[in-house]
Amino acid sequence: MNVLVAPQVATEASCDSLAHELFRPMGVDGVYARTGLYEQVVEGIAALITRHREANTEVLRFPPIMSRGMLERSGYLKSFPNLLGCVSCLEGSEAEISGVIDRINDGKEWTDALAPADLVLSPASCYPVYAIAAQSGIVPAGGLSFDVAAECFRREPSRNLDRMQSFRMREYVCIGTPDEVADFRARWMTRIAAIADELHFAHRIDAASDPFFGRGGMFMAKTQVEQALKFELLIPVRSADSPTACMSVNYHRDHFGNVWGLRNAAGDVSHTSCVAFGMDRLAVALFAVHGVKLADWPTAVLGALRLRS
């Protein structure tokens, strides 16, 4: 599916020049301190997304970490092990930890003394919600809807502002019958395009695949595209030839239903879907397309974000 609207297209040079205005370096590619101007726009995007929230949607906000066991059970390590960030800590007696500190003071390597904790960095905001939903028992008639958000991490260092290692993700999640999930997907395919229109983005929606790992991942990606399980809304942030995926609509079929035992009263395994908003990608796209000065932005865009120039 292709949806083409406003003609604005950012250039590579204009996007790169935003870094000084919007961020402060923190010594690692893809990890930045964010300025007040930038955060103002992120808050505007969040408010816009909230205004599109459907009725009877439960709101949950997650920390940037989650249970390692929960993520292992979800199957993430089989699909994206190269992107995962794990939490490790110094453990042991006071004497043992003091010995590690002495090695640090001597300029020696110390990270081999770290022990893995039962935590990982959240790679997407929706992963914890399926286990939480399962704790409530039977999935009711009409399904379940959630509004979730988290600070996420994926280990893919880049100097491109539209590909951060630490980034924020907002998602709407649907758990229900295949028909309920299909209706959810159809509604949100229309809504993400409407949101892009409100923000005066040139965009298109294309079938896509996740970056599955290894040779087996190539087959999984092909299957994902063939079965139309993932669609991305693409915006020309750095170039028109390689647009950036800023929103997506994803169908997991019965994967999480089977993993977490999500079933309805009839005993049928629930299907799940999510619509994901890359909060930082959308913010960078706004500045790349409309400029760094809010006074130069279209009045309609400022209105959609409830911002003042």
PDB file of C-alpha atoms in Angstrom:
ATOM      1  CA  MET A   1       0.000   0.000   0.000  1.00  0.00           C
ATOM      2  CA  ASN A   2       1.352   3.413  -0.929  1.00  0.00           C
ATOM      3  CA  VAL A   3       0.110   6.684   0.530  1.00  0.00           C
ATOM      4  CA  LEU A   4       1.759   9.844  -0.771  1.00  0.00           C
ATOM      5  CA  VAL A   5       0.999  13.290   0.576  1.00  0.00           C
ATOM      6  CA  ALA A   6       2.899  16.548   1.182  1.00  0.00           C
ATOM      7  CA  PRO A   7       6.016  17.107  -0.945  1.00  0.00           C
ATOM      8  CA  GLN A   8       8.480  17.974   1.829  1.00  0.00           C
ATOM      9  CA  VAL A   9      11.644  15.881   1.783  1.00  0.00           C
ATOM     10  CA  ALA A  10      14.570  16.357   4.140  1.00  0.00           C
ATOM     11  CA  THR A  11      18.131  16.094   2.891  1.00  0.00           C
ATOM     12  CA  GLU A  12      20.973  14.190   4.516  1.00  0.00           C
ATOM     13  CA  ALA A  13      22.816  17.433   5.232  1.00  0.00           C
ATOM     14  CA  SER A  14      19.828  19.159   6.818  1.00  0.00           C
ATOM     15  CA  CYS A  15      19.201  16.191   9.080  1.00  0.00           C
ATOM     16  CA  ASP A  16      22.821  15.995  10.212  1.00  0.00           C
ATOM     17  CA  SER A  17      22.822  19.679  11.060  1.00  0.00           C
ATOM     18  CA  LEU A  18      20.050  19.153  13.605  1.00  0.00           C
ATOM     19  CA  ALA A  19      22.275  17.375  16.107  1.00  0.00           C
ATOM     20  CA  HIS A  20      23.780  20.552  17.551  1.00  0.00           C
ATOM     21  CA  GLU A  21      20.377  22.180  18.017  1.00  0.00           C
ATOM     22  CA  LEU A  22      18.478  19.220  19.457  1.00  0.00           C
ATOM     23  CA  PHE A  23      20.973  17.076  21.358  1.00  0.00           C
ATOM     24  CA  ARG A  24      24.101  17.073  23.463  1.00  0.00           C
ATOM     25  CA  PRO A  25      26.662  14.299  22.957  1.00  0.00           C
ATOM     26  CA  MET A  26      27.195  11.717  25.676  1.00  0.00           C
ATOM     27  CA  GLY A  27      30.273   9.997  24.294  1.00  0.00           C
ATOM     28  CA  VAL A  28      28.526   7.073  22.576  1.00  0.00           C
ATOM     29  CA  ASP A  29      26.914   6.975  19.130  1.00  0.00           C
ATOM     30  CA  GLY A  30      23.137   6.827  19.337  1.00  0.00           C
ATOM     31  CA  VAL A  31      22.898   8.026  22.955  1.00  0.00           C
ATOM     32  CA  TYR A  32      22.104  11.698  23.504  1.00  0.00           C
ATOM     33  CA  ALA A  33      21.015  14.272  26.040  1.00  0.00           C
ATOM     34  CA  ARG A  34      17.862  15.920  24.707  1.00  0.00           C
ATOM     35  CA  THR A  35      17.219  19.648  24.718  1.00  0.00           C
ATOM     36  CA  GLY A  36      14.093  21.361  25.988  1.00  0.00           C
ATOM     37  CA  LEU A  37      13.062  22.258  22.451  1.00  0.00           C
ATOM     38  CA  TYR A  38      13.246  18.628  21.406  1.00  0.00           C
ATOM     39  CA  GLU A  39      11.354  17.382  24.469  1.00  0.00           C
ATOM     40  CA  GLN A  40       8.620  19.932  23.884  1.00  0.00           C
ATOM     41  CA  VAL A  41       7.966  18.371  20.510  1.00  0.00           C
ATOM     42  CA  VAL A  42       8.092  14.806  21.880  1.00  0.00           C
ATOM     43  CA  GLU A  43       5.460  15.784  24.445  1.00  0.00           C
ATOM     44  CA  GLY A  44       3.326  17.213  21.653  1.00  0.00           C
ATOM     45  CA  ILE A  45       3.576  13.959  19.699  1.00  0.00           C
ATOM     46  CA  ALA A  46       2.629  11.965  22.804  1.00  0.00           C
ATOM     47  CA  ALA A  47      -0.440  14.144  23.345  1.00  0.00           C
ATOM     48  CA  LEU A  48      -1.471  13.751  19.696  1.00  0.00           C
ATOM     49  CA  ILE A  49      -1.198   9.960  19.942  1.00  0.00           C
ATOM     50  CA  THR A  50      -3.198   9.996  23.170  1.00  0.00           C
ATOM     51  CA  ARG A  51      -6.037  11.848  21.440  1.00  0.00           C
ATOM     52  CA  HIS A  52      -6.295   8.884  19.051  1.00  0.00           C
ATOM     53  CA  ARG A  53      -6.569   6.366  21.908  1.00  0.00           C
ATOM     54  CA  GLU A  54      -9.624   4.144  21.738  1.00  0.00           C
ATOM     55  CA  ALA A  55     -12.106   3.736  24.581  1.00  0.00           C
ATOM     56  CA  ASN A  56     -11.563   1.021  27.207  1.00  0.00           C
ATOM     57  CA  THR A  57      -7.801   1.021  26.716  1.00  0.00           C
ATOM     58  CA  GLU A  58      -5.716   0.357  29.811  1.00  0.00           C
ATOM     59  CA  VAL A  59      -2.687   2.640  30.206  1.00  0.00           C
ATOM     60  CA  LEU A  60       0.614   1.145  31.411  1.00  0.00           C
ATOM     61  CA  ARG A  61       4.030   2.789  31.541  1.00  0.00           C
ATOM     62  CA  PHE A  62       7.059   0.535  31.837  1.00  0.00           C
ATOM     63  CA  PRO A  63      10.597   1.173  33.116  1.00  0.00           C
ATOM     64  CA  PRO A  64      13.545   0.792  30.720  1.00  0.00           C
ATOM     65  CA  ILE A  65      14.285  -2.677  32.134  1.00  0.00           C
ATOM     66  CA  MET A  66      12.324  -5.911  32.263  1.00  0.00           C
ATOM     67  CA  SER A  67      12.625  -9.481  33.469  1.00  0.00           C
ATOM     68  CA  ARG A  68      15.278 -11.487  31.630  1.00  0.00           C
ATOM     69  CA  GLY A  69      13.206 -14.642  32.023  1.00  0.00           C
ATOM     70  CA  MET A  70      10.161 -12.936  30.566  1.00  0.00           C
ATOM     71  CA  LEU A  71      12.076 -11.832  27.474  1.00  0.00           C
ATOM     72  CA  GLU A  72      13.654 -15.277  27.048  1.00  0.00           C
ATOM     73  CA  ARG A  73      10.211 -16.866  27.183  1.00  0.00           C
ATOM     74  CA  SER A  74       8.888 -14.438  24.578  1.00  0.00           C
ATOM     75  CA  GLY A  75      11.374 -15.778  22.018  1.00  0.00           C
ATOM     76  CA  TYR A  76      13.273 -12.528  21.517  1.00  0.00           C
ATOM     77  CA  LEU A  77      16.700 -14.181  21.847  1.00  0.00           C
ATOM     78  CA  LYS A  78      15.926 -16.526  18.980  1.00  0.00           C
ATOM     79  CA  SER A  79      15.050 -13.663  16.663  1.00  0.00           C
ATOM     80  CA  PHE A  80      17.194 -10.657  17.683  1.00  0.00           C
ATOM     81  CA  PRO A  81      20.080 -11.755  19.963  1.00  0.00           C
ATOM     82  CA  ASN A  82      22.424  -9.209  18.375  1.00  0.00           C
ATOM     83  CA  LEU A  83      20.253  -6.286  19.514  1.00  0.00           C
ATOM     84  CA  LEU A  84      19.793  -7.262  23.155  1.00  0.00           C
ATOM     85  CA  GLY A  85      21.265  -5.323  26.065  1.00  0.00           C
ATOM     86  CA  CYS A  86      21.639  -7.108  29.401  1.00  0.00           C
ATOM     87  CA  VAL A  87      22.063  -5.670  32.896  1.00  0.00           C
ATOM     88  CA  SER A  88      25.190  -6.823  34.724  1.00  0.00           C
ATOM     89  CA  CYS A  89      26.280  -5.896  38.233  1.00  0.00           C
ATOM     90  CA  LEU A  90      29.213  -6.184  40.604  1.00  0.00           C
ATOM     91  CA  GLU A  91      28.338  -8.840  43.138  1.00  0.00           C
ATOM     92  CA  GLY A  92      30.165 -10.572  45.963  1.00  0.00           C
ATOM     93  CA  SER A  93      31.642  -9.702  49.319  1.00  0.00           C
ATOM     94  CA  GLU A  94      32.923  -6.256  50.219  1.00  0.00           C
ATOM     95  CA  ALA A  95      36.479  -7.548  49.807  1.00  0.00           C
ATOM     96  CA  GLU A  96      35.738  -8.967  46.358  1.00  0.00           C
ATOM     97  CA  ILE A  97      34.134  -5.762  45.131  1.00  0.00           C
ATOM     98  CA  SER A  98      36.991  -3.715  46.649  1.00  0.00           C
ATOM     99  CA  GLY A  99      39.408  -5.830  44.650  1.00  0.00           C
ATOM    100  CA  VAL A 100      37.586  -4.923  41.447  1.00  0.00           C
ATOM    101  CA  ILE A 101      37.744  -1.242  42.393  1.00  0.00           C
ATOM    102  CA  ASP A 102      41.508  -1.572  42.881  1.00  0.00           C
ATOM    103  CA  ARG A 103      41.777  -2.939  39.341  1.00  0.00           C
ATOM    104  CA  ILE A 104      39.819   0.077  38.068  1.00  0.00           C
ATOM    105  CA  ASN A 105      42.120   2.432  39.943  1.00  0.00           C
ATOM    106  CA  ASP A 106      45.116   0.694  38.361  1.00  0.00           C
ATOM    107  CA  GLY A 107      43.654   1.163  34.892  1.00  0.00           C
ATOM    108  CA  LYS A 108      43.083  -2.572  34.428  1.00  0.00           C
ATOM    109  CA  GLU A 109      40.120  -4.344  32.863  1.00  0.00           C
ATOM    110  CA  TRP A 110      37.307  -4.916  35.339  1.00  0.00           C
ATOM    111  CA  THR A 111      34.199  -5.792  33.343  1.00  0.00           C
ATOM    112  CA  ASP A 112      34.966  -9.521  33.490  1.00  0.00           C
ATOM    113  CA  ALA A 113      34.015  -9.313  37.183  1.00  0.00           C
ATOM    114  CA  LEU A 114      30.435  -8.372  36.315  1.00  0.00           C
ATOM    115  CA  ALA A 115      27.690 -10.925  36.900  1.00  0.00           C
ATOM    116  CA  PRO A 116      24.466 -10.977  34.856  1.00  0.00           C
ATOM    117  CA  ALA A 117      21.391  -9.811  36.715  1.00  0.00           C
ATOM    118  CA  ASP A 118      17.858 -11.082  36.162  1.00  0.00           C
ATOM    119  CA  LEU A 119      17.178  -7.952  34.099  1.00  0.00           C
ATOM    120  CA  VAL A 120      17.530  -6.891  30.471  1.00  0.00           C
ATOM    121  CA  LEU A 121      17.005  -3.561  28.738  1.00  0.00           C
ATOM    122  CA  SER A 122      13.563  -3.453  27.142  1.00  0.00           C
ATOM    123  CA  PRO A 123      13.888  -3.786  23.338  1.00  0.00           C
ATOM    124  CA  ALA A 124      10.248  -2.779  22.739  1.00  0.00           C
ATOM    125  CA  SER A 125       7.556  -1.386  24.979  1.00  0.00           C
ATOM    126  CA  CYS A 126       4.972  -4.140  24.404  1.00  0.00           C
ATOM    127  CA  TYR A 127       6.889  -7.208  25.633  1.00  0.00           C
ATOM    128  CA  PRO A 128       5.838  -7.045  29.319  1.00  0.00           C
ATOM    129  CA  VAL A 129       2.148  -6.484  28.601  1.00  0.00           C
ATOM    130  CA  TYR A 130       1.346 -10.016  27.408  1.00  0.00           C
ATOM    131  CA  ALA A 131       2.492 -11.605  30.666  1.00  0.00           C
ATOM    132  CA  ILE A 132       0.577  -8.972  32.631  1.00  0.00           C
ATOM    133  CA  ALA A 133      -2.573  -9.646  30.601  1.00  0.00           C
ATOM    134  CA  ALA A 134      -2.219 -13.381  31.223  1.00  0.00           C
ATOM    135  CA  GLN A 135      -2.282 -12.770  34.980  1.00  0.00           C
ATOM    136  CA  SER A 136      -5.876 -11.563  34.660  1.00  0.00           C
ATOM    137  CA  GLY A 137      -7.078 -14.927  33.378  1.00  0.00           C
ATOM    138  CA  ILE A 138      -9.497 -15.424  30.505  1.00  0.00           C
ATOM    139  CA  VAL A 139      -9.422 -12.824  27.755  1.00  0.00           C
ATOM    140  CA  PRO A 140     -12.929 -11.285  27.824  1.00  0.00           C
ATOM    141  CA  ALA A 141     -15.307 -10.982  24.901  1.00  0.00           C
ATOM    142  CA  GLY A 142     -14.298  -7.940  22.886  1.00  0.00           C
ATOM    143  CA  GLY A 143     -10.637  -8.496  23.709  1.00  0.00           C
ATOM    144  CA  LEU A 144      -8.163  -6.373  25.634  1.00  0.00           C
ATOM    145  CA  SER A 145      -6.559  -3.065  24.652  1.00  0.00           C
ATOM    146  CA  PHE A 146      -3.477  -1.450  26.142  1.00  0.00           C
ATOM    147  CA  ASP A 147      -1.608   1.819  25.750  1.00  0.00           C
ATOM    148  CA  VAL A 148       2.027   1.134  26.676  1.00  0.00           C
ATOM    149  CA  ALA A 149       5.271   3.091  26.540  1.00  0.00           C
ATOM    150  CA  ALA A 150       8.880   2.649  27.606  1.00  0.00           C
ATOM    151  CA  GLU A 151      12.420   3.847  27.055  1.00  0.00           C
ATOM    152  CA  CYS A 152      13.892   1.086  24.896  1.00  0.00           C
ATOM    153  CA  PHE A 153      17.355  -0.102  23.872  1.00  0.00           C
ATOM    154  CA  ARG A 154      18.740  -1.906  20.846  1.00  0.00           C
ATOM    155  CA  ARG A 155      22.438  -2.454  20.293  1.00  0.00           C
ATOM    156  CA  GLU A 156      22.898  -0.859  16.879  1.00  0.00           C
ATOM    157  CA  PRO A 157      25.282   2.111  17.233  1.00  0.00           C
ATOM    158  CA  SER A 158      24.827   4.739  14.541  1.00  0.00           C
ATOM    159  CA  ARG A 159      25.516   8.425  14.041  1.00  0.00           C
ATOM    160  CA  ASN A 160      22.210   8.804  12.215  1.00  0.00           C
ATOM    161  CA  LEU A 161      19.703  10.619  14.403  1.00  0.00           C
ATOM    162  CA  ASP A 162      16.868   8.391  13.221  1.00  0.00           C
ATOM    163  CA  ARG A 163      18.583   5.256  14.576  1.00  0.00           C
ATOM    164  CA  MET A 164      19.351   5.680  18.264  1.00  0.00           C
ATOM    165  CA  GLN A 165      20.453   2.974  20.670  1.00  0.00           C
ATOM    166  CA  SER A 166      18.297   4.457  23.441  1.00  0.00           C
ATOM    167  CA  PHE A 167      14.890   5.576  22.217  1.00  0.00           C
ATOM    168  CA  ARG A 168      11.261   5.880  23.265  1.00  0.00           C
ATOM    169  CA  MET A 169       8.453   3.733  21.969  1.00  0.00           C
ATOM    170  CA  ARG A 170       4.704   4.125  22.415  1.00  0.00           C
ATOM    171  CA  GLU A 171       2.365   1.299  21.422  1.00  0.00           C
ATOM    172  CA  TYR A 172      -1.292   0.381  21.300  1.00  0.00           C
ATOM    173  CA  VAL A 173      -1.766  -3.358  21.803  1.00  0.00           C
ATOM    174  CA  CYS A 174      -4.784  -5.506  20.992  1.00  0.00           C
ATOM    175  CA  ILE A 175      -5.366  -9.011  22.380  1.00  0.00           C
ATOM    176  CA  GLY A 176      -8.400 -10.871  21.086  1.00  0.00           C
ATOM    177  CA  THR A 177      -9.861 -13.120  18.417  1.00  0.00           C
ATOM    178  CA  PRO A 178      -8.401 -13.113  14.894  1.00  0.00           C
ATOM    179  CA  ASP A 179     -11.367 -11.014  13.715  1.00  0.00           C
ATOM    180  CA  GLU A 180     -10.972  -8.497  16.549  1.00  0.00           C
ATOM    181  CA  VAL A 181      -7.280  -8.178  15.821  1.00  0.00           C
ATOM    182  CA  ALA A 182      -7.937  -7.811  12.088  1.00  0.00           C
ATOM    183  CA  ASP A 183     -10.356  -4.954  12.796  1.00  0.00           C
ATOM    184  CA  PHE A 184      -7.774  -3.305  15.052  1.00  0.00           C
ATOM    185  CA  ARG A 185      -5.126  -3.521  12.346  1.00  0.00           C
ATOM    186  CA  ALA A 186      -7.451  -2.105   9.687  1.00  0.00           C
ATOM    187  CA  ARG A 187      -8.400   0.849  11.881  1.00  0.00           C
ATOM    188  CA  TRP A 188      -4.815   1.688  12.694  1.00  0.00           C
ATOM    189  CA  MET A 189      -3.565   1.380   9.131  1.00  0.00           C
ATOM    190  CA  THR A 190      -5.870   4.297   8.408  1.00  0.00           C
ATOM    191  CA  ARG A 191      -5.033   6.200  11.588  1.00  0.00           C
ATOM    192  CA  ILE A 192      -1.253   6.184  11.254  1.00  0.00           C
ATOM    193  CA  ALA A 193      -1.643   7.669   7.781  1.00  0.00           C
ATOM    194  CA  ALA A 194      -3.996  10.301   9.231  1.00  0.00           C
ATOM    195  CA  ILE A 195      -1.450  11.170  11.920  1.00  0.00           C
ATOM    196  CA  ALA A 196       1.273  11.540   9.281  1.00  0.00           C
ATOM    197  CA  ASP A 197      -1.072  13.799   7.308  1.00  0.00           C
ATOM    198  CA  GLU A 198      -1.704  15.947  10.398  1.00  0.00           C
ATOM    199  CA  LEU A 199       2.050  16.428  10.727  1.00  0.00           C
ATOM    200  CA  HIS A 200       2.440  17.297   7.008  1.00  0.00           C
ATOM    201  CA  PHE A 201       4.786  14.407   6.297  1.00  0.00           C
ATOM    202  CA  ALA A 202       5.450  12.957   2.881  1.00  0.00           C
ATOM    203  CA  HIS A 203       4.951   9.252   3.570  1.00  0.00           C
ATOM    204  CA  ARG A 204       4.070   5.848   2.269  1.00  0.00           C
ATOM    205  CA  ILE A 205       3.000   2.604   3.920  1.00  0.00           C
ATOM    206  CA  ASP A 206       4.773  -0.567   2.792  1.00  0.00           C
ATOM    207  CA  ALA A 207       4.889  -4.200   3.824  1.00  0.00           C
ATOM    208  CA  ALA A 208       8.037  -4.801   5.869  1.00  0.00           C
ATOM    209  CA  SER A 209       9.919  -7.318   7.978  1.00  0.00           C
ATOM    210  CA  ASP A 210      11.772  -7.187  11.269  1.00  0.00           C
ATOM    211  CA  PRO A 211      15.604  -7.473  11.273  1.00  0.00           C
ATOM    212  CA  PHE A 212      15.694 -11.164  12.203  1.00  0.00           C
ATOM    213  CA  PHE A 213      19.114 -12.568  13.013  1.00  0.00           C
ATOM    214  CA  GLY A 214      21.126 -15.062  10.951  1.00  0.00           C
ATOM    215  CA  ARG A 215      20.307 -17.262   7.986  1.00  0.00           C
ATOM    216  CA  GLY A 216      17.111 -18.508   9.557  1.00  0.00           C
ATOM    217  CA  GLY A 217      16.114 -14.902   9.995  1.00  0.00           C
ATOM    218  CA  MET A 218      16.105 -14.422   6.234  1.00  0.00           C
ATOM    219  CA  PHE A 219      13.387 -17.057   5.929  1.00  0.00           C
ATOM    220  CA  MET A 220      11.414 -15.529   8.800  1.00  0.00           C
ATOM    221  CA  ALA A 221      11.615 -12.084   7.220  1.00  0.00           C
ATOM    222  CA  LYS A 222      10.441 -13.427   3.865  1.00  0.00           C
ATOM    223  CA  THR A 223       7.513 -15.187   5.527  1.00  0.00           C
ATOM    224  CA  GLN A 224       6.597 -12.039   7.445  1.00  0.00           C
ATOM    225  CA  VAL A 225       6.357 -10.049   4.213  1.00  0.00           C
ATOM    226  CA  GLU A 226       4.512 -12.783   2.310  1.00  0.00           C
ATOM    227  CA  GLN A 227       1.903 -13.085   5.061  1.00  0.00           C
ATOM    228  CA  ALA A 228       1.578  -9.276   5.385  1.00  0.00           C
ATOM    229  CA  LEU A 229       2.239  -9.384   9.125  1.00  0.00           C
ATOM    230  CA  LYS A 230       4.044  -6.037   9.329  1.00  0.00           C
ATOM    231  CA  PHE A 231       3.487  -2.673   7.690  1.00  0.00           C
ATOM    232  CA  GLU A 232       5.653   0.406   8.215  1.00  0.00           C
ATOM    233  CA  LEU A 233       4.868   4.049   7.649  1.00  0.00           C
ATOM    234  CA  LEU A 234       7.970   5.482   5.992  1.00  0.00           C
ATOM    235  CA  ILE A 235       9.013   9.141   6.101  1.00  0.00           C
ATOM    236  CA  PRO A 236      11.961  10.622   4.136  1.00  0.00           C
ATOM    237  CA  VAL A 237      14.023  11.816   7.109  1.00  0.00           C
ATOM    238  CA  ARG A 238      17.561  11.477   5.689  1.00  0.00           C
ATOM    239  CA  SER A 239      16.684  10.785   2.072  1.00  0.00           C
ATOM    240  CA  ALA A 240      13.761   9.947  -0.180  1.00  0.00           C
ATOM    241  CA  ASP A 241      15.545   6.815  -1.410  1.00  0.00           C
ATOM    242  CA  SER A 242      15.967   5.388   2.115  1.00  0.00           C
ATOM    243  CA  PRO A 243      13.013   6.625   4.161  1.00  0.00           C
ATOM    244  CA  THR A 244      12.743   5.995   7.888  1.00  0.00           C
ATOM    245  CA  ALA A 245      10.153   3.718   9.498  1.00  0.00           C
ATOM    246  CA  CYS A 246       8.468   5.950  12.095  1.00  0.00           C
ATOM    247  CA  MET A 247       5.268   3.981  12.775  1.00  0.00           C
ATOM    248  CA  SER A 248       4.305   0.365  12.226  1.00  0.00           C
ATOM    249  CA  VAL A 249       1.349  -2.001  12.473  1.00  0.00           C
ATOM    250  CA  ASN A 250       2.340  -5.529  13.516  1.00  0.00           C
ATOM    251  CA  TYR A 251       0.455  -8.830  13.665  1.00  0.00           C
ATOM    252  CA  HIS A 252       1.930 -11.575  15.857  1.00  0.00           C
ATOM    253  CA  ARG A 253      -0.798 -14.126  15.075  1.00  0.00           C
ATOM    254  CA  ASP A 254      -1.067 -16.543  18.050  1.00  0.00           C
ATOM    255  CA  HIS A 255       2.597 -16.366  19.094  1.00  0.00           C
ATOM    256  CA  PHE A 256       2.171 -14.457  22.356  1.00  0.00           C
ATOM    257  CA  GLY A 257      -1.163 -16.152  22.978  1.00  0.00           C
ATOM    258  CA  ASN A 258       0.581 -19.524  23.009  1.00  0.00           C
ATOM    259  CA  VAL A 259       3.609 -18.298  24.944  1.00  0.00           C
ATOM    260  CA  TRP A 260       1.566 -16.786  27.771  1.00  0.00           C
ATOM    261  CA  GLY A 261      -1.564 -18.949  27.658  1.00  0.00           C
ATOM    262  CA  LEU A 262      -3.865 -16.152  26.542  1.00  0.00           C
ATOM    263  CA  ARG A 263      -7.257 -17.743  25.808  1.00  0.00           C
ATOM    264  CA  ASN A 264     -10.882 -16.679  25.648  1.00  0.00           C
ATOM    265  CA  ALA A 265     -13.832 -18.337  27.403  1.00  0.00           C
ATOM    266  CA  ALA A 266     -14.182 -20.846  24.571  1.00  0.00           C
ATOM    267  CA  GLY A 267     -10.575 -21.945  25.070  1.00  0.00           C
ATOM    268  CA  ASP A 268      -9.339 -20.452  21.795  1.00  0.00           C
ATOM    269  CA  VAL A 269      -5.816 -19.047  21.763  1.00  0.00           C
ATOM    270  CA  SER A 270      -5.815 -15.264  21.481  1.00  0.00           C
ATOM    271  CA  HIS A 271      -4.114 -13.399  18.677  1.00  0.00           C
ATOM    272  CA  THR A 272      -2.242 -10.135  19.238  1.00  0.00           C
ATOM    273  CA  SER A 273      -1.340  -7.028  17.294  1.00  0.00           C
ATOM    274  CA  CYS A 274       0.353  -3.740  18.084  1.00  0.00           C
ATOM    275  CA  VAL A 275       0.746  -0.352  16.469  1.00  0.00           C
ATOM    276  CA  ALA A 276       4.110   1.189  17.361  1.00  0.00           C
ATOM    277  CA  PHE A 277       5.138   4.830  17.351  1.00  0.00           C
ATOM    278  CA  GLY A 278       8.838   5.673  17.298  1.00  0.00           C
ATOM    279  CA  MET A 279       8.651   8.794  19.423  1.00  0.00           C
ATOM    280  CA  ASP A 280      12.199   9.949  18.763  1.00  0.00           C
ATOM    281  CA  ARG A 281      12.045   9.111  15.071  1.00  0.00           C
ATOM    282  CA  LEU A 282       8.859  11.128  14.717  1.00  0.00           C
ATOM    283  CA  ALA A 283      10.406  14.063  16.566  1.00  0.00           C
ATOM    284  CA  VAL A 284      13.572  13.989  14.454  1.00  0.00           C
ATOM    285  CA  ALA A 285      11.412  13.732  11.334  1.00  0.00           C
ATOM    286  CA  LEU A 286       9.459  16.843  12.315  1.00  0.00           C
ATOM    287  CA  PHE A 287      12.615  18.904  12.744  1.00  0.00           C
ATOM    288  CA  ALA A 288      14.213  17.446   9.612  1.00  0.00           C
ATOM    289  CA  VAL A 289      11.197  18.254   7.453  1.00  0.00           C
ATOM    290  CA  HIS A 290       9.940  21.515   8.993  1.00  0.00           C
ATOM    291  CA  GLY A 291      13.147  23.040  10.339  1.00  0.00           C
ATOM    292  CA  VAL A 292      14.572  23.706  13.781  1.00  0.00           C
ATOM    293  CA  LYS A 293      12.555  26.878  14.423  1.00  0.00           C
ATOM    294  CA  LEU A 294       8.976  26.266  15.491  1.00  0.00           C
ATOM    295  CA  ALA A 295       8.044  29.667  14.064  1.00  0.00           C
ATOM    296  CA  ASP A 296       8.729  28.250  10.594  1.00  0.00           C
ATOM    297  CA  TRP A 297       6.457  25.234  11.039  1.00  0.00           C
ATOM    298  CA  PRO A 298       3.041  25.083   9.347  1.00  0.00           C
ATOM    299  CA  THR A 299       0.313  26.428  11.587  1.00  0.00           C
ATOM    300  CA  ALA A 300      -1.661  23.208  11.190  1.00  0.00           C
ATOM    301  CA  VAL A 301       1.279  21.136  12.479  1.00  0.00           C
ATOM    302  CA  LEU A 302       1.714  23.361  15.520  1.00  0.00           C
ATOM    303  CA  GLY A 303      -2.004  23.039  16.134  1.00  0.00           C
ATOM    304  CA  ALA A 304      -1.918  19.247  15.879  1.00  0.00           C
ATOM    305  CA  LEU A 305       0.871  19.162  18.484  1.00  0.00           C
ATOM    306  CA  ARG A 306      -0.684  21.906  20.632  1.00  0.00           C
ATOM    307  CA  LEU A 307       2.545  23.879  20.358  1.00  0.00           C
ATOM    308  CA  ARG A 308       3.162  27.601  20.206  1.00  0.00           C
ATOM    309  CA  SER A 309       5.792  29.136  17.973  1.00  0.00           C
TER     310      SER A 309
END
